[in-house]
PDB file of C-alpha atoms in Angstrom:
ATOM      1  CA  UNK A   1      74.833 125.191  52.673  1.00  0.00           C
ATOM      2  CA  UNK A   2      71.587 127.602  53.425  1.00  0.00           C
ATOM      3  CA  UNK A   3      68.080 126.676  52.943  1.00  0.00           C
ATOM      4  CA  UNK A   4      65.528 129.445  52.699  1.00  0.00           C
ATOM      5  CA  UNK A   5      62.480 127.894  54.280  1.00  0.00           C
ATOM      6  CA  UNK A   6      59.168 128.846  51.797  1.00  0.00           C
ATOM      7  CA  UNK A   7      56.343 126.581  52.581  1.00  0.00           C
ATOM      8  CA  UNK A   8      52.809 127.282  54.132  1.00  0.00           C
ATOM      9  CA  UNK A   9      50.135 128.688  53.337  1.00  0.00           C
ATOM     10  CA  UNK A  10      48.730 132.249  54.552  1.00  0.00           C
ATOM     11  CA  UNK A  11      45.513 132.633  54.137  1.00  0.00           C
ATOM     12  CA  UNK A  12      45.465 136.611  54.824  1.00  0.00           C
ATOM     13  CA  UNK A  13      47.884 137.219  52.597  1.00  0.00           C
ATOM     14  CA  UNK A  14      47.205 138.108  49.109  1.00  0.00           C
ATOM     15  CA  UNK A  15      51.046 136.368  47.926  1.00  0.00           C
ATOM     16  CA  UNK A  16      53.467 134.025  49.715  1.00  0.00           C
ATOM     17  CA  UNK A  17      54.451 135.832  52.851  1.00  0.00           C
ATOM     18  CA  UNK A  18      58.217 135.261  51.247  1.00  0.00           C
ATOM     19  CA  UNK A  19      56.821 137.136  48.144  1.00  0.00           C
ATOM     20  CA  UNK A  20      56.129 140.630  50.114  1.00  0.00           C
ATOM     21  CA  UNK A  21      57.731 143.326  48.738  1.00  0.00           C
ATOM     22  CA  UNK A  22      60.171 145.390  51.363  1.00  0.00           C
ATOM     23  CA  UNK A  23      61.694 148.537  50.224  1.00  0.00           C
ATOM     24  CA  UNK A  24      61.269 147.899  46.363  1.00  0.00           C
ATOM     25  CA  UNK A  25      62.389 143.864  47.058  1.00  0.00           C
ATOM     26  CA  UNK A  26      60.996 140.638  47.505  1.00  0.00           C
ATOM     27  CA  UNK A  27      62.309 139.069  51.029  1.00  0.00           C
ATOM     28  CA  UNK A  28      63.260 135.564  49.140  1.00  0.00           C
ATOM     29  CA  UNK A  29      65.133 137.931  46.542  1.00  0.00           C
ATOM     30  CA  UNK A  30      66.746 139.910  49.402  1.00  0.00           C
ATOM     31  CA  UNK A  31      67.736 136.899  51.242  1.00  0.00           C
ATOM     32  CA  UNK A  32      69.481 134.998  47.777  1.00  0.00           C
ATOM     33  CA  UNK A  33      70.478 138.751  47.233  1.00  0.00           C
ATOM     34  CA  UNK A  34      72.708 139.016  50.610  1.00  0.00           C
ATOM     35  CA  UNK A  35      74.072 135.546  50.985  1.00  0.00           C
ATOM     36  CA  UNK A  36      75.478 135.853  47.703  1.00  0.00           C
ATOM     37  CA  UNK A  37      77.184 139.206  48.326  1.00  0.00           C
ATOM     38  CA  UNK A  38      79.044 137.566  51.471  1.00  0.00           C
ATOM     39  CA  UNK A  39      80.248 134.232  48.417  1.00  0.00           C
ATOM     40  CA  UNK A  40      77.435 132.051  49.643  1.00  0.00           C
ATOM     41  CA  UNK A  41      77.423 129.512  46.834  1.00  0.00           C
ATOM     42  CA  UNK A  42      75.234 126.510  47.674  1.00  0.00           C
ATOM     43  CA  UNK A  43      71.733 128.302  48.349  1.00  0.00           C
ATOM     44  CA  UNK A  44      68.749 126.125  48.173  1.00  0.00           C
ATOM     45  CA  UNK A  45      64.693 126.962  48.489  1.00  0.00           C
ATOM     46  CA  UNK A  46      62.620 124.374  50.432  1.00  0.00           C
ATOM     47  CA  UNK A  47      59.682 124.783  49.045  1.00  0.00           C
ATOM     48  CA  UNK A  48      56.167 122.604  47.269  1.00  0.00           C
ATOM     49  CA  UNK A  49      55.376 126.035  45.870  1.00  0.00           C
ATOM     50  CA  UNK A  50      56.416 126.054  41.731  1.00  0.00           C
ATOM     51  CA  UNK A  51      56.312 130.291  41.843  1.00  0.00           C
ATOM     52  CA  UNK A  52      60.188 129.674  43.610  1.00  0.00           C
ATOM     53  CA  UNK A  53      61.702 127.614  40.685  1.00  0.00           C
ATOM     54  CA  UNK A  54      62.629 131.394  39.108  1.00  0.00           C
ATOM     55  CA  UNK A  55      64.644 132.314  42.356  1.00  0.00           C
ATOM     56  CA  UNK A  56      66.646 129.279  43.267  1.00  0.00           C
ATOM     57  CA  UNK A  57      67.544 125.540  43.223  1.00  0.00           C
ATOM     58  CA  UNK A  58      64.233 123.701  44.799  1.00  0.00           C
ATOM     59  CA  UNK A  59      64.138 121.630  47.547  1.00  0.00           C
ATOM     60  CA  UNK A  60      61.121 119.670  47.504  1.00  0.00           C
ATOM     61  CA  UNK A  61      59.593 117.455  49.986  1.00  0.00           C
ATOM     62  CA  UNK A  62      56.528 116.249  52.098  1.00  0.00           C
ATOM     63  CA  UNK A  63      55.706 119.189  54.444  1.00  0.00           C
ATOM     64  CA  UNK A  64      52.756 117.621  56.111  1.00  0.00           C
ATOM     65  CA  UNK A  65      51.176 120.502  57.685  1.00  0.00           C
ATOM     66  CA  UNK A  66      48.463 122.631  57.158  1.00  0.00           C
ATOM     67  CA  UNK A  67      45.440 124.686  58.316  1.00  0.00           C
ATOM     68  CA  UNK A  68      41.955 123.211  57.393  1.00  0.00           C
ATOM     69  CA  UNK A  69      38.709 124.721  58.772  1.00  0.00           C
ATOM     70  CA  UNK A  70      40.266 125.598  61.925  1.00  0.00           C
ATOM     71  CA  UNK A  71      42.021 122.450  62.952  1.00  0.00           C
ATOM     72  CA  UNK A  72      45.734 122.177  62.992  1.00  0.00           C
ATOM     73  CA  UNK A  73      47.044 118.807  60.963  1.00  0.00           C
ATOM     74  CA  UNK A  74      50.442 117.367  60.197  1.00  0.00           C
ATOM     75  CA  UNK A  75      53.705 118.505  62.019  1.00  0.00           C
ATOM     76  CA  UNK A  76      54.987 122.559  61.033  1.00  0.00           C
ATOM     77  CA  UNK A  77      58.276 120.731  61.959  1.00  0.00           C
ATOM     78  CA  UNK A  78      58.146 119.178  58.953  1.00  0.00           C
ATOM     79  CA  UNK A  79      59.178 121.994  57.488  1.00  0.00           C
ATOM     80  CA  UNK A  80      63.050 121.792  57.850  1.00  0.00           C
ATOM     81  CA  UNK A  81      63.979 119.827  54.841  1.00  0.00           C
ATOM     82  CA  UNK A  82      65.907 117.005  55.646  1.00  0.00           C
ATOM     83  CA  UNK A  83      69.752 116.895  55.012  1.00  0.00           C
ATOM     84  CA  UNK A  84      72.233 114.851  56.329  1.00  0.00           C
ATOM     85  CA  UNK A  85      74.904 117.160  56.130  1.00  0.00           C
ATOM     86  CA  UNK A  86      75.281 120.622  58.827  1.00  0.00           C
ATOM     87  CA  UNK A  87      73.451 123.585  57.271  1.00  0.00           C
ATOM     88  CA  UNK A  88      72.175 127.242  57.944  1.00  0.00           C
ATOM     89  CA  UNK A  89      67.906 127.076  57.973  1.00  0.00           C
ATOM     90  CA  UNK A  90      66.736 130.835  57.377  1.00  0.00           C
ATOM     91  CA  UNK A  91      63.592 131.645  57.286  1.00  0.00           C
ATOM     92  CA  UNK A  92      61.631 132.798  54.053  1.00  0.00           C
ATOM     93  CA  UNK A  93      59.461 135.426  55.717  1.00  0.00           C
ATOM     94  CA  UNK A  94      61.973 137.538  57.614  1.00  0.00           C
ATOM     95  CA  UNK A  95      63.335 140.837  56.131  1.00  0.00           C
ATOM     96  CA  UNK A  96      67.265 140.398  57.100  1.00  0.00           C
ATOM     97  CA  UNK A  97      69.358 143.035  57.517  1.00  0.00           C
ATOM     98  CA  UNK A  98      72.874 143.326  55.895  1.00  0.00           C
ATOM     99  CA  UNK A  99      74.278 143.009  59.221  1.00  0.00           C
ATOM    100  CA  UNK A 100      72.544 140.406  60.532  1.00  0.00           C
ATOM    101  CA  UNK A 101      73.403 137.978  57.481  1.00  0.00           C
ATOM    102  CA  UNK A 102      77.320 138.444  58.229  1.00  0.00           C
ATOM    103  CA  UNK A 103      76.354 137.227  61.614  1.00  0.00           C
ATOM    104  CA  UNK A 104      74.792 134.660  60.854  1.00  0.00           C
ATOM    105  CA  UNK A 105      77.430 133.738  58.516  1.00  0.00           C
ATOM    106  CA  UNK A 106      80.006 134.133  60.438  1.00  0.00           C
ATOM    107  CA  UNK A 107      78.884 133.043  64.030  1.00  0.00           C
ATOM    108  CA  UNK A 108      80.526 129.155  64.427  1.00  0.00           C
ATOM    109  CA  UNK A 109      78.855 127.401  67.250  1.00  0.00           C
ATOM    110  CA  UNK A 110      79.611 124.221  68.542  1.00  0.00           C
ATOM    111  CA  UNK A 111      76.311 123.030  69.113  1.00  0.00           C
ATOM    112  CA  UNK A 112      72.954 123.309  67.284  1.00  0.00           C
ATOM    113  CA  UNK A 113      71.912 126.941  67.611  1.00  0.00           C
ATOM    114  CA  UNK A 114      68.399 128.781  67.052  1.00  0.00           C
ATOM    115  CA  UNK A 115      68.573 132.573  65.868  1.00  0.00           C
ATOM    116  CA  UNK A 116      66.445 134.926  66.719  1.00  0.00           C
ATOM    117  CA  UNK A 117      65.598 139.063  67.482  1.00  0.00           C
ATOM    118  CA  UNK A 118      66.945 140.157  71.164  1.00  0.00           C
ATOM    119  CA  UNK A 119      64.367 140.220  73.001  1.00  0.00           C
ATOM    120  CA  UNK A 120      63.690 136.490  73.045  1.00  0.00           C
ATOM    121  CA  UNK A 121      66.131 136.643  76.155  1.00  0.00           C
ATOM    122  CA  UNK A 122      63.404 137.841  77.462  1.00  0.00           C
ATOM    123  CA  UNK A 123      61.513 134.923  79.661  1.00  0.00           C
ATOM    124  CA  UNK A 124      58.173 136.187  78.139  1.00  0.00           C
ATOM    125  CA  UNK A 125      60.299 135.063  74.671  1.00  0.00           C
ATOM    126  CA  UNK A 126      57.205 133.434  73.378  1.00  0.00           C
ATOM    127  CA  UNK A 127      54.945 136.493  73.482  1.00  0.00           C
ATOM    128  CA  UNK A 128      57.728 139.138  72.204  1.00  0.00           C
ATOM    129  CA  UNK A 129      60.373 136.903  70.196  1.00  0.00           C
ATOM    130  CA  UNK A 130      60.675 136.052  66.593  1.00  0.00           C
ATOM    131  CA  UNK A 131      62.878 133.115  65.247  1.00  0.00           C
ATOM    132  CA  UNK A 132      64.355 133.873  62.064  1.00  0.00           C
ATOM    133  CA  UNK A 133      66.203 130.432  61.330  1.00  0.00           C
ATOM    134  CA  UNK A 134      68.575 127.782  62.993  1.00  0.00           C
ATOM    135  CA  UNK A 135      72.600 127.041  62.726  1.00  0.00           C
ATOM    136  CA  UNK A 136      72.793 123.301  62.835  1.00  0.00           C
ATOM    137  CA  UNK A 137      76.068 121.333  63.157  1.00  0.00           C
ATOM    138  CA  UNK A 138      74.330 117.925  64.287  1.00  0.00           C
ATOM    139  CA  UNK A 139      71.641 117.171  61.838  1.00  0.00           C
ATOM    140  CA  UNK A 140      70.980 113.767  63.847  1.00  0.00           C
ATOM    141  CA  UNK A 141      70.435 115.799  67.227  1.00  0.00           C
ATOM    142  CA  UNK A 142      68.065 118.207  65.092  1.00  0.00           C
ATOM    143  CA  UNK A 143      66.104 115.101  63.566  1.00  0.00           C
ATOM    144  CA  UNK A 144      65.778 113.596  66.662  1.00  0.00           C
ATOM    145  CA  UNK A 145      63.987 116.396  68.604  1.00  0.00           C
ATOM    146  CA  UNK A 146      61.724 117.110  65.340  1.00  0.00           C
ATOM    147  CA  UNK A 147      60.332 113.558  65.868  1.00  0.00           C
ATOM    148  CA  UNK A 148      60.225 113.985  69.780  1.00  0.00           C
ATOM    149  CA  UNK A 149      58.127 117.266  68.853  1.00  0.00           C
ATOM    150  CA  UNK A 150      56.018 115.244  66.615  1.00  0.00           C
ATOM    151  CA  UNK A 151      55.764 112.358  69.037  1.00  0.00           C
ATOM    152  CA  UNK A 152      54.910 115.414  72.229  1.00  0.00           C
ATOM    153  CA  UNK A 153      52.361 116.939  69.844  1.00  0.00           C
ATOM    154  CA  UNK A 154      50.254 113.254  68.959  1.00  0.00           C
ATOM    155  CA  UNK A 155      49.844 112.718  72.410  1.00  0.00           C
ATOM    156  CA  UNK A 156      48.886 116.392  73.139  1.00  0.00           C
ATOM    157  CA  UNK A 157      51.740 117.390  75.134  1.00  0.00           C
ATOM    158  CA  UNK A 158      52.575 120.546  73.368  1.00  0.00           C
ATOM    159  CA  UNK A 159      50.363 123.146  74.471  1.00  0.00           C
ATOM    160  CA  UNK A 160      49.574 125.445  71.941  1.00  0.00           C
ATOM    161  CA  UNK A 161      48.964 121.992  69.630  1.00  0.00           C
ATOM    162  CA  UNK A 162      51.694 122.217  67.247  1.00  0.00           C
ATOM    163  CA  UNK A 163      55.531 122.292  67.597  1.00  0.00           C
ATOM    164  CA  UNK A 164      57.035 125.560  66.051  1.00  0.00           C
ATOM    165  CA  UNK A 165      60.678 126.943  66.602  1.00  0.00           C
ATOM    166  CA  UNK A 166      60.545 127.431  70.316  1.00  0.00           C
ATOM    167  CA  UNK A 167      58.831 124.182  71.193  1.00  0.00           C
ATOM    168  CA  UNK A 168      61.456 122.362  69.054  1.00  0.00           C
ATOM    169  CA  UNK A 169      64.246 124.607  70.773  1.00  0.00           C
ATOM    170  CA  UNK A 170      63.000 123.771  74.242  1.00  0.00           C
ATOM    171  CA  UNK A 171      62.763 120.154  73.018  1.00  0.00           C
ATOM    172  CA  UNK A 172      66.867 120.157  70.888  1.00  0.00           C
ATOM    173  CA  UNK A 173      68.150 121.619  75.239  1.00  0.00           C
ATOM    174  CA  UNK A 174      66.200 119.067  77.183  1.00  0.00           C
ATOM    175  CA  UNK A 175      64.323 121.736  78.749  1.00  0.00           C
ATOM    176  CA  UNK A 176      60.642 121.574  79.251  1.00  0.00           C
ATOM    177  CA  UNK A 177      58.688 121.745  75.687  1.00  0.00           C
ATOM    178  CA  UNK A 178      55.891 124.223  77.413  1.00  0.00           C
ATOM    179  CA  UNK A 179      58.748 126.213  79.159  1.00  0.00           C
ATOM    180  CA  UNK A 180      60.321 129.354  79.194  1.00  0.00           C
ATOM    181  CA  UNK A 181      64.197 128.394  78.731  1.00  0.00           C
ATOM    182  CA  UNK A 182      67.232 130.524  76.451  1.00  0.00           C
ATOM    183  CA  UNK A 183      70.631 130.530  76.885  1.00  0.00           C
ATOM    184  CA  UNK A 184      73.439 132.376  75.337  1.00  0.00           C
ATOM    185  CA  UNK A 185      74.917 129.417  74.209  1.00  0.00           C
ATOM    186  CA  UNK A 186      72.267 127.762  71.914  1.00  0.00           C
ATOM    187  CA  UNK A 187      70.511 131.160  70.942  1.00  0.00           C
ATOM    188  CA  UNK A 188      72.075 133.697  68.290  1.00  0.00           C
ATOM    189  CA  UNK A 189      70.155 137.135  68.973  1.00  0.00           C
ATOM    190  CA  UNK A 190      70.262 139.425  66.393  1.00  0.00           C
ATOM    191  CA  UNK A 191      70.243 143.260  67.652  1.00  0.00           C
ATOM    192  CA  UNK A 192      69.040 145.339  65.041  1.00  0.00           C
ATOM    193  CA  UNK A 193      66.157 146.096  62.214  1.00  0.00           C
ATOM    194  CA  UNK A 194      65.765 141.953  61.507  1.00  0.00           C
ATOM    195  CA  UNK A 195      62.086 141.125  61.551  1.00  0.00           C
ATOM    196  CA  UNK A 196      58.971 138.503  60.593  1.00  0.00           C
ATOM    197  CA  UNK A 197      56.688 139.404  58.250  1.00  0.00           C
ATOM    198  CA  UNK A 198      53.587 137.455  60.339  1.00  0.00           C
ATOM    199  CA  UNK A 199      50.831 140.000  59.219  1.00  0.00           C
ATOM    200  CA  UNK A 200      50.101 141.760  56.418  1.00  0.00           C
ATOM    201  CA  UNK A 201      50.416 144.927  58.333  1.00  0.00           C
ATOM    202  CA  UNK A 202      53.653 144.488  59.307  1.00  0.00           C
ATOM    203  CA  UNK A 203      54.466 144.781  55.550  1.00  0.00           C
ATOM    204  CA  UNK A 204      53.892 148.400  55.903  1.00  0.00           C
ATOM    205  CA  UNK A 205      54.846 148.594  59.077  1.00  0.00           C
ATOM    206  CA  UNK A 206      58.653 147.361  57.476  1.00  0.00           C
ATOM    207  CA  UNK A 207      58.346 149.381  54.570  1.00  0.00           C
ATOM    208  CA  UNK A 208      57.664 152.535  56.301  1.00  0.00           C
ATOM    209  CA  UNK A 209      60.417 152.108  58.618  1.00  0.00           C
ATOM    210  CA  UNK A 210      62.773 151.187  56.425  1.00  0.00           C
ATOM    211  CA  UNK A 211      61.660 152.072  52.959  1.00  0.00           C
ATOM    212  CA  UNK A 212      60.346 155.727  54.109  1.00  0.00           C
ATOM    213  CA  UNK A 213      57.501 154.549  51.901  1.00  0.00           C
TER     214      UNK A 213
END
């Protein structure tokens, strides 16, 4: 089971940051595009945005957070939709390379695993690495550090004020939330063209690099 992650809101953007158009593509499209070339059968879309119901079976739910006049509300953590079951999270906004889907696909871990680009190893990972989704084969483990995040971040023990992928990773290890902490065994680094789409720039940034547009 994947789940392409397609919630928030971008308010720089002029579509859905899972809308931009890479090398003639949409990344959502892309993303559906690749699992199903490597027989991924049971894809799903978590997303409150109706403009996904042409691309996918919908996974609604109540993703509480959001961006109003400057002042972070609700939980970003919300965002993994909640299954009982193990799954592959990926996330809608990252242009995936062929390779990097058959590792993803293929990489069995025994324990709940974050992926990510390479140089996360780095320990300045927060300022230089980009998450791209999660392998999780204890959904109970998972739920119970998204509500420790939630629970850190109410009593304003999370520093930048919100938990996002590598709070919740520190949080899933037992490592400090504000920390600095990645190990091989918990984190799948991807080593080649995979990226985030976090700016609008970056969308032709992408497609010049690998478009030759």
């Amino acid at each position: 089971m994947v789940i392409i992650m397609c919630g928030g809101y971008y308010d720089n953007f002029k579509e859905h940051k899972s809308l931009s158009i890479i090398n003639g593509e949409r990344l959502v499209e892309r993303t559906i595009r690749l699992l199903k070339e490597n027989n991924v059968k049971d894809i799903y879309i978590s997303s409150n945005d109706d403009r996904f119901k042409e691309y996918g079976k919908i996974l609604k739910h109540e993703n509480t957070y959001r961006y109003e006049n400057g002042i972070i509300k609700g939980y970003w953590v919300d965002a993994y939709y909640p299954t009982e079951e193990p799954c592959i999270y990926l996330h809608g906004d990252v242009y995936y390379s062929e390779k990097a889907i058959k590792t993803i696909l293929n990489y069995k871990p025994k324990i709940n695993t974050m992926i990510g680009n390479q140089w996360a190893l780095n320990i300045e990972h927060k300022k230089v690495g980009e998450p791209f989704g999660w392998i999780i084969v204890d959904q109970e483990k998972f739920r119970n550090a998204i509500n420790e995040c939630k629970r850190l971040q109410d009593e304003n023990k999370i520093e930048r004020g919100y938990a996002i992928s590598w709070e919740l990773y520190q949080v899933l290890n037992g490592y400090d939330v504000n920390g600095f902490d990645i190990d091989i065994y918990s984190y799948l680094p991807i080593y080649d063209e995979t990226d985030d789409v976090d700016s609008p720039e970056k969308i032709d940034i992408l497609n010049k690099k690998i478009g030759g547009i």
